[in-house]
Short mmCIF file of C-alpha atoms in Angstrom, two decimals:
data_model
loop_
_atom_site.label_atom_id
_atom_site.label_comp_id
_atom_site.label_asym_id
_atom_site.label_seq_id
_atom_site.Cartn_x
_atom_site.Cartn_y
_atom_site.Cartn_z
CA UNK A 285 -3.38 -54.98 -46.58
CA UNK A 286 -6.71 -54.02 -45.10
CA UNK A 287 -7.33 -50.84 -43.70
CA UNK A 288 -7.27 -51.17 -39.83
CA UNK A 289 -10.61 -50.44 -38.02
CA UNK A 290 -9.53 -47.16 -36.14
CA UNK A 291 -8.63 -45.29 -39.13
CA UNK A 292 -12.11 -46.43 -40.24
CA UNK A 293 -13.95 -44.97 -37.82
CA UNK A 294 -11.99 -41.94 -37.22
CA UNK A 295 -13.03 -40.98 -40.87
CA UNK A 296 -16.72 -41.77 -40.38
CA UNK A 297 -16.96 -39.59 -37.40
CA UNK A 298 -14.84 -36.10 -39.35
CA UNK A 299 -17.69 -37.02 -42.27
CA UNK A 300 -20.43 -36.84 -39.57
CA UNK A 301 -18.88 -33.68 -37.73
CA UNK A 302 -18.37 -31.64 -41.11
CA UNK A 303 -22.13 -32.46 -42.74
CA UNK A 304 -23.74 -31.66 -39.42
CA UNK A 305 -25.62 -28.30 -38.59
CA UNK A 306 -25.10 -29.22 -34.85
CA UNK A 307 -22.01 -30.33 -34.18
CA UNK A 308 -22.50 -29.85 -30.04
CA UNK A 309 -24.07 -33.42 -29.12
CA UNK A 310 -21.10 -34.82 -31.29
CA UNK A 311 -18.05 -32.75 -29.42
CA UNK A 312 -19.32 -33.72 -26.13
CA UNK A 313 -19.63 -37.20 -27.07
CA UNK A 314 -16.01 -36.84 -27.79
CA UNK A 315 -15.21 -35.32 -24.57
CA UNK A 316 -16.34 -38.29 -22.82
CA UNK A 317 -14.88 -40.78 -25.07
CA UNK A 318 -11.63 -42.22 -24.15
CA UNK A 319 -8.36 -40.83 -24.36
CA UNK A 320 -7.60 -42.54 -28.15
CA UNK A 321 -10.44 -40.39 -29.06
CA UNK A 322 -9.40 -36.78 -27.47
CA UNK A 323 -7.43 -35.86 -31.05
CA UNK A 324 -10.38 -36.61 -32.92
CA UNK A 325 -12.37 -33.88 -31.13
CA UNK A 326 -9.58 -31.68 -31.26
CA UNK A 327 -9.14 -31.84 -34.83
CA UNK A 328 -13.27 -31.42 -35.21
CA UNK A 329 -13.12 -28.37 -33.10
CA UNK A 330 -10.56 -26.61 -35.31
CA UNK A 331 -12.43 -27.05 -38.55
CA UNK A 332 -15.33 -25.91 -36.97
CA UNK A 333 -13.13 -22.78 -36.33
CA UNK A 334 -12.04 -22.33 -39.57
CA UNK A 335 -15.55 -22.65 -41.05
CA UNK A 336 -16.76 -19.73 -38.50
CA UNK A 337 -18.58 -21.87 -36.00
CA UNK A 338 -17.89 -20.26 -32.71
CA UNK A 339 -20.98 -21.79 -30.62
CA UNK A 340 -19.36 -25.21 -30.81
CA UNK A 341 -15.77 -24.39 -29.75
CA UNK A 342 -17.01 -22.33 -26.85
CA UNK A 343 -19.24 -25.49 -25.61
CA UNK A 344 -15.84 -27.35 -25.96
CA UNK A 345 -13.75 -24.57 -23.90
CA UNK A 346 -16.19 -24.85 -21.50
CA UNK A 347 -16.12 -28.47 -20.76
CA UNK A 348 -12.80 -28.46 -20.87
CA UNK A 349 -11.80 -25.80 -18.12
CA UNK A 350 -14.61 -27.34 -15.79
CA UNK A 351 -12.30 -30.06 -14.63
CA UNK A 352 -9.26 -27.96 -14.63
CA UNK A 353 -11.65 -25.62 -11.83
CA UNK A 354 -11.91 -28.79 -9.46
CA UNK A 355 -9.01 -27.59 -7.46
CA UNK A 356 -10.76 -24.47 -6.39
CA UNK A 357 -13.85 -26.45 -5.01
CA UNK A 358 -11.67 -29.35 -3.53
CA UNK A 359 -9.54 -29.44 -1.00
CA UNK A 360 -6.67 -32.28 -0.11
CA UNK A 361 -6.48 -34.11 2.81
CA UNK A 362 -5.20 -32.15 6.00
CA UNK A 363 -2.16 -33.69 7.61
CA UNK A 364 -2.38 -35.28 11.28
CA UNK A 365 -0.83 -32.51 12.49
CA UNK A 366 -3.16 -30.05 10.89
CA UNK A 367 -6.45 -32.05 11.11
CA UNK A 368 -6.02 -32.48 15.13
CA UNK A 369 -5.01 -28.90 15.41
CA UNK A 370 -8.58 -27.88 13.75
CA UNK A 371 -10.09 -29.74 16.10
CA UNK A 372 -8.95 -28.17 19.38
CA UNK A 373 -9.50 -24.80 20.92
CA UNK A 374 -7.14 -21.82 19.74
CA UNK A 375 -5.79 -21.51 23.54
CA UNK A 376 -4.88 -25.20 23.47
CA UNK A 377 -2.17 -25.61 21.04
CA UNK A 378 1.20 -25.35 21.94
CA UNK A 379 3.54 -22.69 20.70
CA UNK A 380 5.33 -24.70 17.94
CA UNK A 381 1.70 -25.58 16.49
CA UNK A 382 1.21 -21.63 16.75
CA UNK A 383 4.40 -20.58 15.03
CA UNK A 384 3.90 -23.39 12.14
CA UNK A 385 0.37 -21.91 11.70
CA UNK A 386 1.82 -18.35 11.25
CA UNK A 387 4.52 -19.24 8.72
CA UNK A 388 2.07 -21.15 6.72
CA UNK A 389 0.02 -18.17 6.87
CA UNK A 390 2.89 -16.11 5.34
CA UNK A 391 3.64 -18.44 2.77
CA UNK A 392 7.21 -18.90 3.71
CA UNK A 393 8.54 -22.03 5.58
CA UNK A 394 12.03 -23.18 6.72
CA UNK A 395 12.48 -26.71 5.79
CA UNK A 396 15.75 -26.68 8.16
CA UNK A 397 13.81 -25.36 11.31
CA UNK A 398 12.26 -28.34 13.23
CA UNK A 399 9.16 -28.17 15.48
CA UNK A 400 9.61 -28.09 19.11
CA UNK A 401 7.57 -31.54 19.85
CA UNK A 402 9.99 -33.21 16.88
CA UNK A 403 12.83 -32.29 18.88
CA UNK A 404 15.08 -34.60 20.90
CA UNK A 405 18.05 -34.33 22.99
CA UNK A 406 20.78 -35.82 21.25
CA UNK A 407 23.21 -33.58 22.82
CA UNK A 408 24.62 -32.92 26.28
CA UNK A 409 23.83 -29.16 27.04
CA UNK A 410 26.70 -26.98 28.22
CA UNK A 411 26.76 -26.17 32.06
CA UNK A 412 25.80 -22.24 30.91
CA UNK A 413 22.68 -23.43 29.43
CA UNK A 414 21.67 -25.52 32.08
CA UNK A 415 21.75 -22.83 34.42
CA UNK A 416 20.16 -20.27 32.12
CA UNK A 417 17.05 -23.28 31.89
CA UNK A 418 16.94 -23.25 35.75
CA UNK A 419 16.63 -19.84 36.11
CA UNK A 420 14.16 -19.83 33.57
CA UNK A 421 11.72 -22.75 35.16
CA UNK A 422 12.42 -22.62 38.95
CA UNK A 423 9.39 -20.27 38.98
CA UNK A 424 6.90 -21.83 36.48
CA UNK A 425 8.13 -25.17 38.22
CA UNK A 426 7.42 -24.49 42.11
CA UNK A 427 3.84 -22.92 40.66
CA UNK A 428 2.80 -26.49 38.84
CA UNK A 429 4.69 -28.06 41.99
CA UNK A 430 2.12 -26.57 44.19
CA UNK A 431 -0.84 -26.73 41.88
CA UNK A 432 -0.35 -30.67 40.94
CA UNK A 433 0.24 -31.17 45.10
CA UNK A 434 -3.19 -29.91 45.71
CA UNK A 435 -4.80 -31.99 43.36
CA UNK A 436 -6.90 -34.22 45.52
CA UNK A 437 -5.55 -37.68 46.06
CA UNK A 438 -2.29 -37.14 44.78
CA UNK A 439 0.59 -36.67 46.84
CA UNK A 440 4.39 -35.72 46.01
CA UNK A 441 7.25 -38.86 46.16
CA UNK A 442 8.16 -39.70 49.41
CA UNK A 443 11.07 -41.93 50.59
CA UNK A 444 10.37 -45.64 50.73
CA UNK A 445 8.08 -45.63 47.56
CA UNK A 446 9.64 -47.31 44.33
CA UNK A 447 10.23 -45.47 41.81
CA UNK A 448 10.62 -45.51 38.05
CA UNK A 449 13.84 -43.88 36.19
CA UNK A 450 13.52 -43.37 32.30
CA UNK A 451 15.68 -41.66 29.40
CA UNK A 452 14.76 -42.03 25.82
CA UNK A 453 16.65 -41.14 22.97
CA UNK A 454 15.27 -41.03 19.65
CA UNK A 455 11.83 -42.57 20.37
CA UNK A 456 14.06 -45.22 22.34
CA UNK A 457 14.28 -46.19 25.75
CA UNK A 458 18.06 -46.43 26.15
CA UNK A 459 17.55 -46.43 29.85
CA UNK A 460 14.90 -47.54 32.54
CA UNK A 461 15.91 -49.02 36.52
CA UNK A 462 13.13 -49.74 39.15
CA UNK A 463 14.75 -48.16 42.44
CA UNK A 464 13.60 -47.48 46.19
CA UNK A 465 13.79 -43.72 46.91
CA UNK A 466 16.28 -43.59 50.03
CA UNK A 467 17.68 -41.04 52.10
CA UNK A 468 20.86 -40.12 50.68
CA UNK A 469 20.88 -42.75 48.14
CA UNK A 470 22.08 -41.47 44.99
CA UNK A 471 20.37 -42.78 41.33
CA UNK A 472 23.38 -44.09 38.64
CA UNK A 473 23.33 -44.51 35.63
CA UNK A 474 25.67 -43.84 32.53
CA UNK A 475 24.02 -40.61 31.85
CA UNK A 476 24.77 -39.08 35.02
CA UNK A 477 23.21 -39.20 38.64
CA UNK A 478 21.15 -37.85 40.51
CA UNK A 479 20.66 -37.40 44.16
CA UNK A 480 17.31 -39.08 45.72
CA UNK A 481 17.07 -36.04 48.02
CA UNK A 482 16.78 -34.22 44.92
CA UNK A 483 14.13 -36.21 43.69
CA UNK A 484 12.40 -36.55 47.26
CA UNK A 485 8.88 -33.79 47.26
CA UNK A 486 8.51 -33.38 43.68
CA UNK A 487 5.63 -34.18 42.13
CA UNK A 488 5.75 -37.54 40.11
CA UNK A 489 6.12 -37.45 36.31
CA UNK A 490 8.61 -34.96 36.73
CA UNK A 491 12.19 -34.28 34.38
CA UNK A 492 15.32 -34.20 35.92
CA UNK A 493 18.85 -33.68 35.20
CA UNK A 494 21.70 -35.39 35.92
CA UNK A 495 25.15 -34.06 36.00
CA UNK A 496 25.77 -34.11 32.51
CA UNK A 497 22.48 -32.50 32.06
CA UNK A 498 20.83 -35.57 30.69
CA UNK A 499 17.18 -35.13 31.34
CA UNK A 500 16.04 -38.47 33.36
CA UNK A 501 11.74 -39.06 33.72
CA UNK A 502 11.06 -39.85 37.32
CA UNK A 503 7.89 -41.40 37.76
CA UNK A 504 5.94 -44.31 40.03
CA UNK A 505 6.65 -47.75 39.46
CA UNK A 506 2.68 -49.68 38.51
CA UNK A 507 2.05 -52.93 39.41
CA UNK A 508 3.56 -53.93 36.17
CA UNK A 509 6.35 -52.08 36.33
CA UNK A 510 7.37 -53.96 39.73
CA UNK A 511 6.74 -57.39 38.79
CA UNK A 512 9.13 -56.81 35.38
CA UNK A 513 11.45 -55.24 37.74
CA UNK A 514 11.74 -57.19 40.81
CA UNK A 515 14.42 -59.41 41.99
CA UNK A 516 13.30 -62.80 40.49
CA UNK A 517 14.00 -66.90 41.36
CA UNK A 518 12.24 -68.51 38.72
CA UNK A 519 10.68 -67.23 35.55
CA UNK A 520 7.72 -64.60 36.52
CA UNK A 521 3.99 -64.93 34.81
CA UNK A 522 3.88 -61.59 32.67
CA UNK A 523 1.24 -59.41 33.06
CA UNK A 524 -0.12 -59.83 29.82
CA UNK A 525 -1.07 -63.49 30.49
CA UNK A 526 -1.55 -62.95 34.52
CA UNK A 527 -4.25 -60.71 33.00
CA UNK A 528 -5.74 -62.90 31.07
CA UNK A 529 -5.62 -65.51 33.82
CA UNK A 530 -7.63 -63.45 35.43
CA UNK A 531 -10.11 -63.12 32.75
CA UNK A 532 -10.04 -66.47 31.67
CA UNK A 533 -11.08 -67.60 36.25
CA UNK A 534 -13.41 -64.48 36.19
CA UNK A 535 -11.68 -63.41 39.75
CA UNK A 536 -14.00 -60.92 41.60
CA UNK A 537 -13.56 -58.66 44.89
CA UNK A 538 -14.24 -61.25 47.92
CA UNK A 539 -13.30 -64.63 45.49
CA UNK A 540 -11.58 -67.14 47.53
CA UNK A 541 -8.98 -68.36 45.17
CA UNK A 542 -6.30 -71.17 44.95
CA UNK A 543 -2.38 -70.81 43.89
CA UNK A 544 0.20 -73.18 43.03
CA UNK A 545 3.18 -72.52 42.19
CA UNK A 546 3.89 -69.28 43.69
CA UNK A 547 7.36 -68.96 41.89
CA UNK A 548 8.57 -65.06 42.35
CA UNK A 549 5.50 -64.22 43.82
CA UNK A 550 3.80 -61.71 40.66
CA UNK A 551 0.86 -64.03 39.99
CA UNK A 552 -0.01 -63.77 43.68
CA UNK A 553 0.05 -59.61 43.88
CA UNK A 554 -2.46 -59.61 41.20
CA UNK A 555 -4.63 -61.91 42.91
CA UNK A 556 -4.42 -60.40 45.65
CA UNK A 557 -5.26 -56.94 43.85
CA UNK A 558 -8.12 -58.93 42.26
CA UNK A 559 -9.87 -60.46 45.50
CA UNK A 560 -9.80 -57.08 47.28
CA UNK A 561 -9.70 -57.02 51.06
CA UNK A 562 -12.58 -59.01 51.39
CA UNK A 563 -11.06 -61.93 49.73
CA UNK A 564 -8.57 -64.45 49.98
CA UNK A 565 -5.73 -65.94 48.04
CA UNK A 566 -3.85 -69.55 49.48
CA UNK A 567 -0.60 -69.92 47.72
CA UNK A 568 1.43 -72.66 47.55
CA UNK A 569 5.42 -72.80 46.55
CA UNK A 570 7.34 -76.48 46.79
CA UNK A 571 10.46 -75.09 46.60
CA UNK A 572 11.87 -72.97 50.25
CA UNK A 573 14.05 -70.26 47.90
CA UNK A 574 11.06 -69.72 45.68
CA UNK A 575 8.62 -69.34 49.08
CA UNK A 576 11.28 -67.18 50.78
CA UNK A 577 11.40 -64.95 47.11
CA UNK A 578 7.98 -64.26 46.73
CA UNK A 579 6.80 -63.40 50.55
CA UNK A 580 9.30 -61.04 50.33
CA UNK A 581 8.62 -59.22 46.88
CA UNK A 582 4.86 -59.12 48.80
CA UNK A 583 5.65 -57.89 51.69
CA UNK A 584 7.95 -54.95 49.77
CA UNK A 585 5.34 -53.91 47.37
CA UNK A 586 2.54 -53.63 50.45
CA UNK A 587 5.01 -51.25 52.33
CA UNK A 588 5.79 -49.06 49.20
CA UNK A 589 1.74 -49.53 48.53
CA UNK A 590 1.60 -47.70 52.28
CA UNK A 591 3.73 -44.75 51.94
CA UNK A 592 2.25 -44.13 48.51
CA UNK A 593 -1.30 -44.06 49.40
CA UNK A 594 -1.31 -43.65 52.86
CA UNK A 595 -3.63 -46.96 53.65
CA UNK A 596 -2.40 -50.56 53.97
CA UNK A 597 -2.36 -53.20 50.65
CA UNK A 598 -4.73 -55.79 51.61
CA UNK A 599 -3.16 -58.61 53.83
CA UNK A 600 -5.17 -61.35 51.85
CA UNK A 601 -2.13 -63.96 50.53
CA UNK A 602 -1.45 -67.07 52.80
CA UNK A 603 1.87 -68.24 51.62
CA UNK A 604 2.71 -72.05 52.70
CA UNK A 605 5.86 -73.73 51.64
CA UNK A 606 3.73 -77.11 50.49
CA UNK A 607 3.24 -79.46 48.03
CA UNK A 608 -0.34 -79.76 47.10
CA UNK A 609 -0.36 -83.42 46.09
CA UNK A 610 -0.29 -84.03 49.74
CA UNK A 611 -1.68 -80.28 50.93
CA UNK A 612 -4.99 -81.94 52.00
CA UNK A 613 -4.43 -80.41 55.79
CA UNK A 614 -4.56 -76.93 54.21
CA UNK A 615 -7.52 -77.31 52.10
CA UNK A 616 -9.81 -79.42 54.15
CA UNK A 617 -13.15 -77.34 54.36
CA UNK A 618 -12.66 -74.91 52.12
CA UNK A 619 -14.21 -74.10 48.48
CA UNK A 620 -12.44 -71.94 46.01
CA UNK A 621 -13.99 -69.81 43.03
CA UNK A 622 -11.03 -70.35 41.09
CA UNK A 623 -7.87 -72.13 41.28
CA UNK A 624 -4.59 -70.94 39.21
CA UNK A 625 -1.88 -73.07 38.32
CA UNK A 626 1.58 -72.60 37.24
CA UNK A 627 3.48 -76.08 37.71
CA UNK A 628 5.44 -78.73 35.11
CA UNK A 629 2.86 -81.29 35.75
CA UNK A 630 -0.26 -80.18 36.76
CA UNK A 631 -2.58 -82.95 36.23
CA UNK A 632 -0.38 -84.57 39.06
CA UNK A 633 -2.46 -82.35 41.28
CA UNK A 634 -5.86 -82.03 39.91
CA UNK A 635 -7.29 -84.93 41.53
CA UNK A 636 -6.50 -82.91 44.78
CA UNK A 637 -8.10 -80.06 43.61
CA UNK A 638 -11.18 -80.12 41.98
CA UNK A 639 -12.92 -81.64 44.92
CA UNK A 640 -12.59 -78.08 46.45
CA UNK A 641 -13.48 -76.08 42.89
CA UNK A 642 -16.80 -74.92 42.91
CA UNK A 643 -19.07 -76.21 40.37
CA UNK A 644 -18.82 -74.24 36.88
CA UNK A 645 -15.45 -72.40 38.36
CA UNK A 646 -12.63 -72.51 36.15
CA UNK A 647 -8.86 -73.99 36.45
CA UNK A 648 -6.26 -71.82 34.66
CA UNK A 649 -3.01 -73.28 34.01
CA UNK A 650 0.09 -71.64 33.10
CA UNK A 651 2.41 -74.08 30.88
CA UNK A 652 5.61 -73.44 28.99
CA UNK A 653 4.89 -75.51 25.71
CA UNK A 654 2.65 -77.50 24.01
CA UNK A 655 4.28 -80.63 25.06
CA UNK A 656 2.79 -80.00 28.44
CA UNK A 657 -0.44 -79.19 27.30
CA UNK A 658 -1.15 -82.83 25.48
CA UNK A 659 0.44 -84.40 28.75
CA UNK A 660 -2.64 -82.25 30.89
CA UNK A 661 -5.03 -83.58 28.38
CA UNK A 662 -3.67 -86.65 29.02
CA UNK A 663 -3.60 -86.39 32.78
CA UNK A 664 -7.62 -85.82 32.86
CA UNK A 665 -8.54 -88.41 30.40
CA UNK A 666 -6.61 -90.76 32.61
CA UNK A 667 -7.65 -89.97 35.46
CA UNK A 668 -11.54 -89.33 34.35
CA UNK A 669 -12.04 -85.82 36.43
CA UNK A 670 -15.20 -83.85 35.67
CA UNK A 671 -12.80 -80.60 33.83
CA UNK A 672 -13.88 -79.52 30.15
CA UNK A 673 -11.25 -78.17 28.00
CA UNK A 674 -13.03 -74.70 26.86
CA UNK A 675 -9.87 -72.90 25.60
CA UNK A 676 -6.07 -73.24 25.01
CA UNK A 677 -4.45 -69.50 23.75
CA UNK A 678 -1.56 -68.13 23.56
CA UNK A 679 -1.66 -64.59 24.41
CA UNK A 680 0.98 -62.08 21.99
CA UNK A 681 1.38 -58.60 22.83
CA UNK A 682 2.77 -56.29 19.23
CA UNK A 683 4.55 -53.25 19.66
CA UNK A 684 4.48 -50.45 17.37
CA UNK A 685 5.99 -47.36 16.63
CA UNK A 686 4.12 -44.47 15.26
CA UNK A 687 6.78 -41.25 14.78
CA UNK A 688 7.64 -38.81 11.99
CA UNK A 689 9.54 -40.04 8.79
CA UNK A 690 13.71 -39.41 9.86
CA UNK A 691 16.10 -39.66 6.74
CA UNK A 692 19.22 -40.97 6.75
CA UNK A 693 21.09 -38.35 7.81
CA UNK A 694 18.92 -38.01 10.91
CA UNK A 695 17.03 -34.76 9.39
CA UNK A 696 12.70 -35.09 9.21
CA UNK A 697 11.43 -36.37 5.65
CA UNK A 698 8.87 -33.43 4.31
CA UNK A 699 6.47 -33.59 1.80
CA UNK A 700 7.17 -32.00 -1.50
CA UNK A 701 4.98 -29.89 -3.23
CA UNK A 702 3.94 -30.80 -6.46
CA UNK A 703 4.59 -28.19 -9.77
CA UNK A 704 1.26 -27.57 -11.67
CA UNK A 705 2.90 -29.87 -14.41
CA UNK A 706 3.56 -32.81 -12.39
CA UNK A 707 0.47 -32.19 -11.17
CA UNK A 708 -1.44 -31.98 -14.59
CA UNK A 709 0.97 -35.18 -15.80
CA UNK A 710 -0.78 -37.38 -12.58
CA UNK A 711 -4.43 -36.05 -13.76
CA UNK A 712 -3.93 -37.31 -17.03
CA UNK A 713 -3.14 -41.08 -15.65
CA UNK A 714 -5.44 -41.48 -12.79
CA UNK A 715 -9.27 -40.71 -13.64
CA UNK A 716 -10.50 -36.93 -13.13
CA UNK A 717 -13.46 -37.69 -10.89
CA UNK A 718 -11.40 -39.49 -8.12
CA UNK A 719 -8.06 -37.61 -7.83
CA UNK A 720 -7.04 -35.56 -4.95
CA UNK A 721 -5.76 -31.87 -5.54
CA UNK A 722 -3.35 -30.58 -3.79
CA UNK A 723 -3.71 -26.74 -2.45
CA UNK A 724 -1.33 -23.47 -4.09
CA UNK A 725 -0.48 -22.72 -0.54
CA UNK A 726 2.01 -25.03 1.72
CA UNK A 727 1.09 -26.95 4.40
CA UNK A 728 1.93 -26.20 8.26
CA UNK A 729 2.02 -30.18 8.79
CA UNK A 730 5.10 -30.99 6.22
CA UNK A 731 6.34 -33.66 8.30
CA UNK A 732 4.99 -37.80 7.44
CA UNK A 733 4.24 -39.95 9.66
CA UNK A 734 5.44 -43.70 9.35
CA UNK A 735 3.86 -46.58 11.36
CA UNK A 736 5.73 -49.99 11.66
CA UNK A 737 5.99 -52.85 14.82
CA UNK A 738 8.73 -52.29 17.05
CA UNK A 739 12.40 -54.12 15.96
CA UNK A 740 12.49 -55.57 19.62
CA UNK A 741 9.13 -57.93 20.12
CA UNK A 742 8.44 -60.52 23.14
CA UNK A 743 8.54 -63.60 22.00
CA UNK A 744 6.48 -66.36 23.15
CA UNK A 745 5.88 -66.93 27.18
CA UNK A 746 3.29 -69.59 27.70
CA UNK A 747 0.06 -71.22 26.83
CA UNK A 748 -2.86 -70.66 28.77
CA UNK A 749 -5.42 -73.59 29.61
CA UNK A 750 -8.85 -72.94 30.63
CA UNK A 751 -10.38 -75.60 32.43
CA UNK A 752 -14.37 -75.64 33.78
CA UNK A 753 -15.71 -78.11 36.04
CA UNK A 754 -19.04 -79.53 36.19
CA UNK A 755 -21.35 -81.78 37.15
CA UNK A 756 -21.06 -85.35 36.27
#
């Protein structure tokens, strides 16, 4: 049996180590061997040892306890929380970030204490500690009360403005209802109500308690928030792809811009947000009950637009209950920058628009599925109209949710500290030069963040057709 290659070479490099004068250059050629090699260098240090050749086992020593001194000129990654916290002024951070900061200092840190932002109310408070809290706050609250009233251009809620009510539980909205704020009116909801006189000249963005002590957000309803909320006939365009619509026709302040298919009514507010008061918006609905529907979800949203800002929303929609096929009345002599569409058949009624589509303007169509998108292509090869098709998307909104690590039992996940032998057992399998070292001292931030889409995700709405006429 032959004598296997390693065993060869391990006794050719002793020989070598033993004859030589300077056995240095060899010993750090063992240091950066690999790791078969590190008790061949061991074993040449000790016989240089026992033949009285100090100089070499001191080079060795040396070498050695360089990498073990890495820790003390690295440092590990900081922790979101402790990275952001660098970064702002000392008078900025909040009083949790503050107490963290001194118990890290200290060295000693409750793993069964929580921070004050990580904090949520799972539990109804007791009617002793809700009064204690309003004793507390009614100050500090009437002084940011009167500090966020003077703030120009805002303005505290008034009645007749709609309103937004919110409660989230564990990084969950487990309620949210658009309402009207009414004298006397009262705001229900399983956690408790709340009376809208209550809510009436506070400032919005504002906490309150119900009954139960539940702590409801109160806040303005957007543009968004209304046409989600509002009472509906038919199936509403979202605001994700009414915003792209609007991309996709390029609708400018003073645009004079065509409509069909008015439905509930939300394509036509942001229009008529879009065009401004110096433009226009003709909107068309076939159905009475869908016509009736969205004239009135306009009308409602200019008067809460009113008492909110004081000034009137633009009076630039013409609703007409019509069917544009044979609409020709309403559109004689008039040109329109863009023209949006949101019917089952729309290349029924292209041949009645694009006469009065400016040259280079765009057609957007809204369409359910794809079917109806090979039946428009169909439609204009048929019927020869000067339309290119630039783009057909599908617009998909993702969710996500970015909190701290929870465990099963509902406590926070923290990072544990490595020993110095764990920590010496991972430098030995990852290479030296590109580990991270942890610090002796704990950190403040102890808490992981995880980052993952939302369970609940919108699923698909519509496809979005971008059509551009031009010049045959």
């Amino acid at each position: 049996m032959g004598v296997p290659f390693r065993f060869i070479l391990m006794h050719r490099l002793l020989s070598v180590c033993t004859s030589n004068k300077k056995p240095n250059s060899y010993v750090s050629i063992f240091v950066k061997s690999r790791r078969n090699t590190r008790s061949i260098s061991a074993a040449s240090v000790r016989y240089n040892d026992e033949r009285g050749d100090s100089s070499g086992s001191s080079s060795l020593s040396a070498k050695l306890t360089s990498r073990q001194a890495l820790p003390s000129r690295r440092r590990r990654h900081l922790s979101p929380l402790e990275r952001i916290s660098s970064l702002l002024p000392q008078d900025a951070l909040s009083p949790e970030v503050m107490q963290l900061r001194e118990q890290n200092q200290d060295g000693t840190i409750n793993q069964d204490s929580k921070p004050e932002a990580f904090t949520e109310d799972l539990d109804v408070d007791t009617d002793q500690e809700i009064d204690a809290r309003k004793e507390r706050n009614t100050s500090s609250l009437r002084h940011e009360e009167r500090q966020q009233a003077i703030l120009p251009g805002d303005s505290l809620l008034t009645f007749g403005e709609f309103l937004m009510a919110e409660y989230r539980k564990k990084k969950r909205v487990e309620f949210r209802k658009m309402f009207r704020l009414q004298t006397g009116a009262c705001l229900q909801s399983s956690w408790g109500f709340i009376q809208h006189d209550d809510i009436a000249g506070r400032p919005a963005g504002s906490f309150l308690r119900t009954g139960r002590g539940v702590p409801i957000f109160i806040r303005r309803a957007s543009l968004e928030d209304y046409v989600l909320h509002m009472k509906r006939g038919p199936a509403i365009a979202y605001p994700k792809d009414a915003a792209t619509m609007l991309l996709l026709m390029d609708v400018t302040e003073g645009d004079d811009v065509l409509e069909s298919g008015s439905g509930s009514g939300a394509m036509s507010l942001f229009l008529s947000r879009a065009v401004g008061s110096e433009g226009s918006v003709l909107s068309l609905e076939v159905r009475e009950d869908h016509h009736r529907r969205a004239v009135l979800n306009y009308e409602r949203w200019r008067t809460s637009w009113s008492v909110r800002r004081g000034r009137e929303w633009p009076d630039n929609v013409q609703f007409h209950n019509a069917d544009l096929r044979t609409a020709s009345p309403l559109l004689s002599g008039r040109g329109f920058h863009a023209v949006a569409l949101d019917l089952v058949n729309p290349h029924l009624v292209l041949p009645t628009v694009v006469p009065h589509l400016h040259p280079g303007a765009v057609c957007a169509v809204y369409l359910a599925n794809i079917t109806q998108v090979v039946d428009l292509q169909e439609g204009v090869r048929c019927s020869a109209l000067p339309l290119l098709f630039e783009r057909i998307i599908e617009v998909p909104v993702r969710d996500w949710m970015v909190a701290p690590a929870l465990q099963k039992d509902g406590q926070y996940c923290t990072r544990k500290a490595l020993s110095p032998d764990e920590d010496q057992r991972q430098d030995d399998e990852t290479d030296r030069e590109t580990r991270i070292e942890d610090d002796c001292s704990p950190a403040f931030g102890t808490v992981p963040y995880i980052a993952r889409p939302h369970p609940e995700q919108m699923s698909h709405t519509a496809f979005l057709v971008k059509l551009r006429k031009y010049v045959q």
